[in-house]
């Protein structure tokens, strides 16, 4: 599963940019698709490539959605397996 992440652009260096991901992780990404990106903007990053520029308020909404998805996945991993009836073909 791929997860497109929001990031804040710190510096632009020609065809690449230094960005800060949620949690403070720094990484270098390609601007091949969006060469018009400038420092201070928020962008969506997938596999080291900036896909789109987004509004700052969208970042909080996306992070809240990702947190909710993570909680749901954690809860489903912790949920007990459904009981199986002896002779159940699905067992």
Short mmCIF file of N, CA and C in Angstrom, two decimals:
data_model
loop_
_atom_site.label_atom_id
_atom_site.label_comp_id
_atom_site.label_asym_id
_atom_site.label_seq_id
_atom_site.Cartn_x
_atom_site.Cartn_y
_atom_site.Cartn_z
N UNK A 1 0.85 -1.17 0.00
CA UNK A 1 0.00 0.00 0.00
C UNK A 1 0.89 1.23 0.00
N UNK A 2 0.64 2.15 -0.87
CA UNK A 2 1.39 3.40 -0.93
C UNK A 2 0.62 4.47 -0.17
N UNK A 3 1.36 5.33 0.49
CA UNK A 3 0.76 6.40 1.25
C UNK A 3 1.37 7.71 0.79
N UNK A 4 0.55 8.57 0.23
CA UNK A 4 1.01 9.89 -0.21
C UNK A 4 1.03 10.78 1.03
N UNK A 5 2.17 11.42 1.26
CA UNK A 5 2.37 12.17 2.50
C UNK A 5 2.45 13.67 2.27
N UNK A 6 1.85 14.46 3.18
CA UNK A 6 2.02 15.90 3.10
C UNK A 6 3.38 16.28 3.68
N UNK A 7 3.97 17.34 3.12
CA UNK A 7 5.28 17.80 3.59
C UNK A 7 5.38 19.30 3.37
N UNK A 8 6.24 19.94 4.17
CA UNK A 8 6.50 21.38 4.03
C UNK A 8 7.84 21.54 3.33
N UNK A 9 7.86 22.37 2.29
CA UNK A 9 9.08 22.61 1.52
C UNK A 9 9.97 23.58 2.30
N UNK A 10 11.19 23.15 2.59
CA UNK A 10 12.13 23.98 3.32
C UNK A 10 13.04 24.78 2.37
N UNK A 11 13.58 24.09 1.37
CA UNK A 11 14.49 24.71 0.40
C UNK A 11 14.30 24.07 -0.96
N UNK A 12 14.49 24.87 -1.99
CA UNK A 12 14.44 24.36 -3.37
C UNK A 12 15.83 24.49 -3.96
N UNK A 13 16.29 23.40 -4.59
CA UNK A 13 17.62 23.36 -5.23
C UNK A 13 17.46 22.85 -6.65
N UNK A 14 17.07 23.73 -7.56
CA UNK A 14 16.90 23.31 -8.96
C UNK A 14 15.74 22.35 -9.11
N UNK A 15 16.05 21.11 -9.45
CA UNK A 15 15.01 20.11 -9.69
C UNK A 15 14.66 19.27 -8.46
N UNK A 16 15.24 19.64 -7.30
CA UNK A 16 14.93 18.92 -6.06
C UNK A 16 14.59 19.92 -4.96
N UNK A 17 14.00 19.38 -3.90
CA UNK A 17 13.66 20.22 -2.74
C UNK A 17 13.89 19.42 -1.47
N UNK A 18 14.27 20.13 -0.44
CA UNK A 18 14.37 19.55 0.90
C UNK A 18 13.02 19.79 1.56
N UNK A 19 12.38 18.72 2.07
CA UNK A 19 11.07 18.85 2.70
C UNK A 19 11.09 18.25 4.09
N UNK A 20 10.14 18.72 4.91
CA UNK A 20 9.96 18.18 6.24
C UNK A 20 8.63 17.44 6.28
N UNK A 21 8.70 16.15 6.59
CA UNK A 21 7.51 15.33 6.73
C UNK A 21 6.98 15.44 8.15
N UNK A 22 5.77 14.96 8.37
CA UNK A 22 5.17 14.94 9.71
C UNK A 22 6.10 14.20 10.65
N UNK A 23 6.32 14.75 11.82
CA UNK A 23 7.22 14.13 12.78
C UNK A 23 8.63 14.68 12.70
N UNK A 24 8.88 15.59 11.74
CA UNK A 24 10.18 16.24 11.65
C UNK A 24 11.21 15.55 10.76
N UNK A 25 10.84 14.46 10.11
CA UNK A 25 11.79 13.78 9.24
C UNK A 25 12.06 14.63 8.00
N UNK A 26 13.33 14.78 7.66
CA UNK A 26 13.72 15.56 6.48
C UNK A 26 14.10 14.61 5.35
N UNK A 27 13.76 14.99 4.13
CA UNK A 27 14.12 14.19 2.97
C UNK A 27 14.21 15.08 1.74
N UNK A 28 14.89 14.60 0.73
CA UNK A 28 15.01 15.30 -0.55
C UNK A 28 14.06 14.66 -1.54
N UNK A 29 13.33 15.50 -2.26
CA UNK A 29 12.33 15.01 -3.22
C UNK A 29 12.55 15.65 -4.59
N UNK A 30 12.03 15.00 -5.60
CA UNK A 30 12.13 15.50 -6.97
C UNK A 30 10.98 16.46 -7.29
N UNK A 31 11.30 17.50 -8.05
CA UNK A 31 10.29 18.46 -8.51
C UNK A 31 10.00 18.27 -10.00
N UNK A 32 10.29 17.11 -10.54
CA UNK A 32 10.12 16.86 -11.97
C UNK A 32 8.70 17.15 -12.46
N UNK A 33 7.70 16.81 -11.67
CA UNK A 33 6.30 17.04 -12.07
C UNK A 33 5.85 18.45 -11.73
N UNK A 34 6.36 19.02 -10.63
CA UNK A 34 5.95 20.35 -10.17
C UNK A 34 7.17 21.25 -9.97
N UNK A 35 7.79 21.69 -11.06
CA UNK A 35 9.00 22.53 -10.94
C UNK A 35 8.71 23.93 -10.38
N UNK A 36 7.44 24.31 -10.27
CA UNK A 36 7.06 25.64 -9.79
C UNK A 36 6.98 25.74 -8.27
N UNK A 37 7.30 24.68 -7.54
CA UNK A 37 7.22 24.67 -6.08
C UNK A 37 8.24 25.64 -5.49
N UNK A 38 7.82 26.33 -4.41
CA UNK A 38 8.72 27.27 -3.72
C UNK A 38 8.79 26.93 -2.24
N UNK A 39 9.85 27.40 -1.58
CA UNK A 39 10.02 27.18 -0.15
C UNK A 39 8.83 27.76 0.61
N UNK A 40 8.39 27.03 1.63
CA UNK A 40 7.27 27.47 2.45
C UNK A 40 5.95 26.85 2.05
N UNK A 41 5.87 26.30 0.85
CA UNK A 41 4.62 25.66 0.41
C UNK A 41 4.49 24.27 1.03
N UNK A 42 3.26 23.77 1.04
CA UNK A 42 2.98 22.40 1.45
C UNK A 42 2.69 21.60 0.20
N UNK A 43 3.21 20.37 0.18
CA UNK A 43 3.09 19.53 -1.01
C UNK A 43 2.71 18.10 -0.60
N UNK A 44 2.24 17.35 -1.57
CA UNK A 44 1.99 15.92 -1.39
C UNK A 44 3.13 15.17 -2.06
N UNK A 45 3.74 14.23 -1.32
CA UNK A 45 4.92 13.51 -1.77
C UNK A 45 4.60 12.02 -1.85
N UNK A 46 5.00 11.40 -2.96
CA UNK A 46 4.85 9.96 -3.12
C UNK A 46 6.13 9.41 -3.72
N UNK A 47 6.78 8.50 -3.01
CA UNK A 47 8.00 7.85 -3.46
C UNK A 47 9.06 8.83 -3.94
N UNK A 48 9.23 9.91 -3.18
CA UNK A 48 10.27 10.87 -3.49
C UNK A 48 9.95 11.86 -4.58
N UNK A 49 8.68 11.99 -4.92
CA UNK A 49 8.25 12.86 -6.01
C UNK A 49 7.13 13.77 -5.54
N UNK A 50 7.26 15.07 -5.75
CA UNK A 50 6.18 16.00 -5.40
C UNK A 50 5.09 15.88 -6.46
N UNK A 51 3.88 15.57 -6.01
CA UNK A 51 2.76 15.39 -6.93
C UNK A 51 1.88 16.63 -7.05
N UNK A 52 1.73 17.35 -5.92
CA UNK A 52 0.76 18.44 -5.90
C UNK A 52 1.10 19.42 -4.78
N UNK A 53 0.77 20.69 -5.00
CA UNK A 53 0.86 21.71 -3.95
C UNK A 53 -0.50 21.76 -3.27
N UNK A 54 -0.50 21.82 -1.93
CA UNK A 54 -1.76 21.86 -1.18
C UNK A 54 -1.77 23.04 -0.20
N UNK A 55 -2.96 23.40 0.23
CA UNK A 55 -3.13 24.49 1.19
C UNK A 55 -2.74 23.99 2.59
N UNK A 56 -2.19 24.87 3.43
CA UNK A 56 -1.78 24.46 4.78
C UNK A 56 -2.90 23.79 5.59
N UNK A 57 -4.14 24.29 5.44
CA UNK A 57 -5.24 23.69 6.21
C UNK A 57 -5.55 22.25 5.77
N UNK A 58 -5.18 21.90 4.55
CA UNK A 58 -5.39 20.54 4.08
C UNK A 58 -4.45 19.56 4.79
N UNK A 59 -3.29 20.04 5.20
CA UNK A 59 -2.32 19.18 5.87
C UNK A 59 -2.92 18.62 7.16
N UNK A 60 -3.50 19.48 7.98
CA UNK A 60 -4.09 19.02 9.24
C UNK A 60 -5.22 18.03 9.00
N UNK A 61 -6.04 18.29 8.00
CA UNK A 61 -7.15 17.38 7.69
C UNK A 61 -6.62 16.02 7.24
N UNK A 62 -5.59 16.02 6.41
CA UNK A 62 -5.01 14.75 5.93
C UNK A 62 -4.37 13.97 7.07
N UNK A 63 -3.62 14.66 7.93
CA UNK A 63 -2.98 13.97 9.05
C UNK A 63 -4.01 13.39 10.00
N UNK A 64 -5.11 14.10 10.23
CA UNK A 64 -6.19 13.58 11.07
C UNK A 64 -6.81 12.34 10.43
N UNK A 65 -7.00 12.36 9.13
CA UNK A 65 -7.54 11.21 8.41
C UNK A 65 -6.60 10.02 8.50
N UNK A 66 -5.30 10.26 8.30
CA UNK A 66 -4.31 9.17 8.40
C UNK A 66 -4.28 8.59 9.81
N UNK A 67 -4.38 9.45 10.84
CA UNK A 67 -4.41 8.96 12.21
C UNK A 67 -5.63 8.08 12.44
N UNK A 68 -6.78 8.51 11.93
CA UNK A 68 -8.01 7.73 12.08
C UNK A 68 -7.88 6.38 11.38
N UNK A 69 -7.32 6.38 10.18
CA UNK A 69 -7.12 5.13 9.45
C UNK A 69 -6.19 4.19 10.23
N UNK A 70 -5.13 4.76 10.79
CA UNK A 70 -4.19 3.96 11.57
C UNK A 70 -4.84 3.34 12.78
N UNK A 71 -5.70 4.11 13.46
CA UNK A 71 -6.41 3.59 14.62
C UNK A 71 -7.34 2.46 14.22
N UNK A 72 -8.03 2.62 13.10
CA UNK A 72 -8.95 1.57 12.64
C UNK A 72 -8.17 0.30 12.31
N UNK A 73 -7.02 0.45 11.66
CA UNK A 73 -6.21 -0.73 11.32
C UNK A 73 -5.69 -1.41 12.58
N UNK A 74 -5.26 -0.62 13.55
CA UNK A 74 -4.79 -1.18 14.81
C UNK A 74 -5.90 -1.92 15.52
N UNK A 75 -7.08 -1.32 15.57
CA UNK A 75 -8.21 -1.96 16.22
C UNK A 75 -8.60 -3.26 15.52
N UNK A 76 -8.55 -3.27 14.20
CA UNK A 76 -8.91 -4.49 13.48
C UNK A 76 -7.87 -5.57 13.70
N UNK A 77 -6.59 -5.18 13.88
CA UNK A 77 -5.55 -6.16 14.17
C UNK A 77 -5.71 -6.75 15.57
N UNK A 78 -6.28 -5.97 16.49
CA UNK A 78 -6.46 -6.41 17.86
C UNK A 78 -7.78 -7.13 18.09
N UNK A 79 -8.69 -7.02 17.14
CA UNK A 79 -10.00 -7.64 17.30
C UNK A 79 -9.86 -9.16 17.29
N UNK A 80 -10.62 -9.83 18.14
CA UNK A 80 -10.54 -11.30 18.15
C UNK A 80 -11.09 -11.88 16.86
N UNK A 81 -10.54 -13.02 16.48
CA UNK A 81 -11.03 -13.71 15.29
C UNK A 81 -12.45 -14.20 15.56
N UNK A 82 -13.31 -14.19 14.53
CA UNK A 82 -14.65 -14.71 14.74
C UNK A 82 -14.61 -16.20 15.09
N UNK A 83 -15.52 -16.62 15.96
CA UNK A 83 -15.58 -18.03 16.36
C UNK A 83 -15.94 -18.88 15.15
N UNK A 84 -15.35 -20.04 15.08
CA UNK A 84 -15.64 -20.94 13.98
C UNK A 84 -16.46 -22.12 14.51
N UNK A 85 -17.45 -22.48 13.74
CA UNK A 85 -18.29 -23.62 14.09
C UNK A 85 -17.63 -24.86 13.52
N UNK A 86 -17.60 -25.93 14.34
CA UNK A 86 -16.98 -27.16 13.87
C UNK A 86 -17.65 -27.61 12.57
N UNK A 87 -16.82 -27.91 11.60
CA UNK A 87 -17.34 -28.33 10.31
C UNK A 87 -17.59 -27.16 9.37
N UNK A 88 -17.31 -25.94 9.80
CA UNK A 88 -17.48 -24.74 8.95
C UNK A 88 -16.50 -24.83 7.80
N UNK A 89 -16.98 -24.72 6.59
CA UNK A 89 -16.14 -24.84 5.39
C UNK A 89 -15.12 -23.71 5.30
N UNK A 90 -15.35 -22.60 5.98
CA UNK A 90 -14.42 -21.48 5.92
C UNK A 90 -13.22 -21.69 6.85
N UNK A 91 -13.26 -22.64 7.72
CA UNK A 91 -12.18 -22.87 8.71
C UNK A 91 -10.96 -23.45 8.05
#
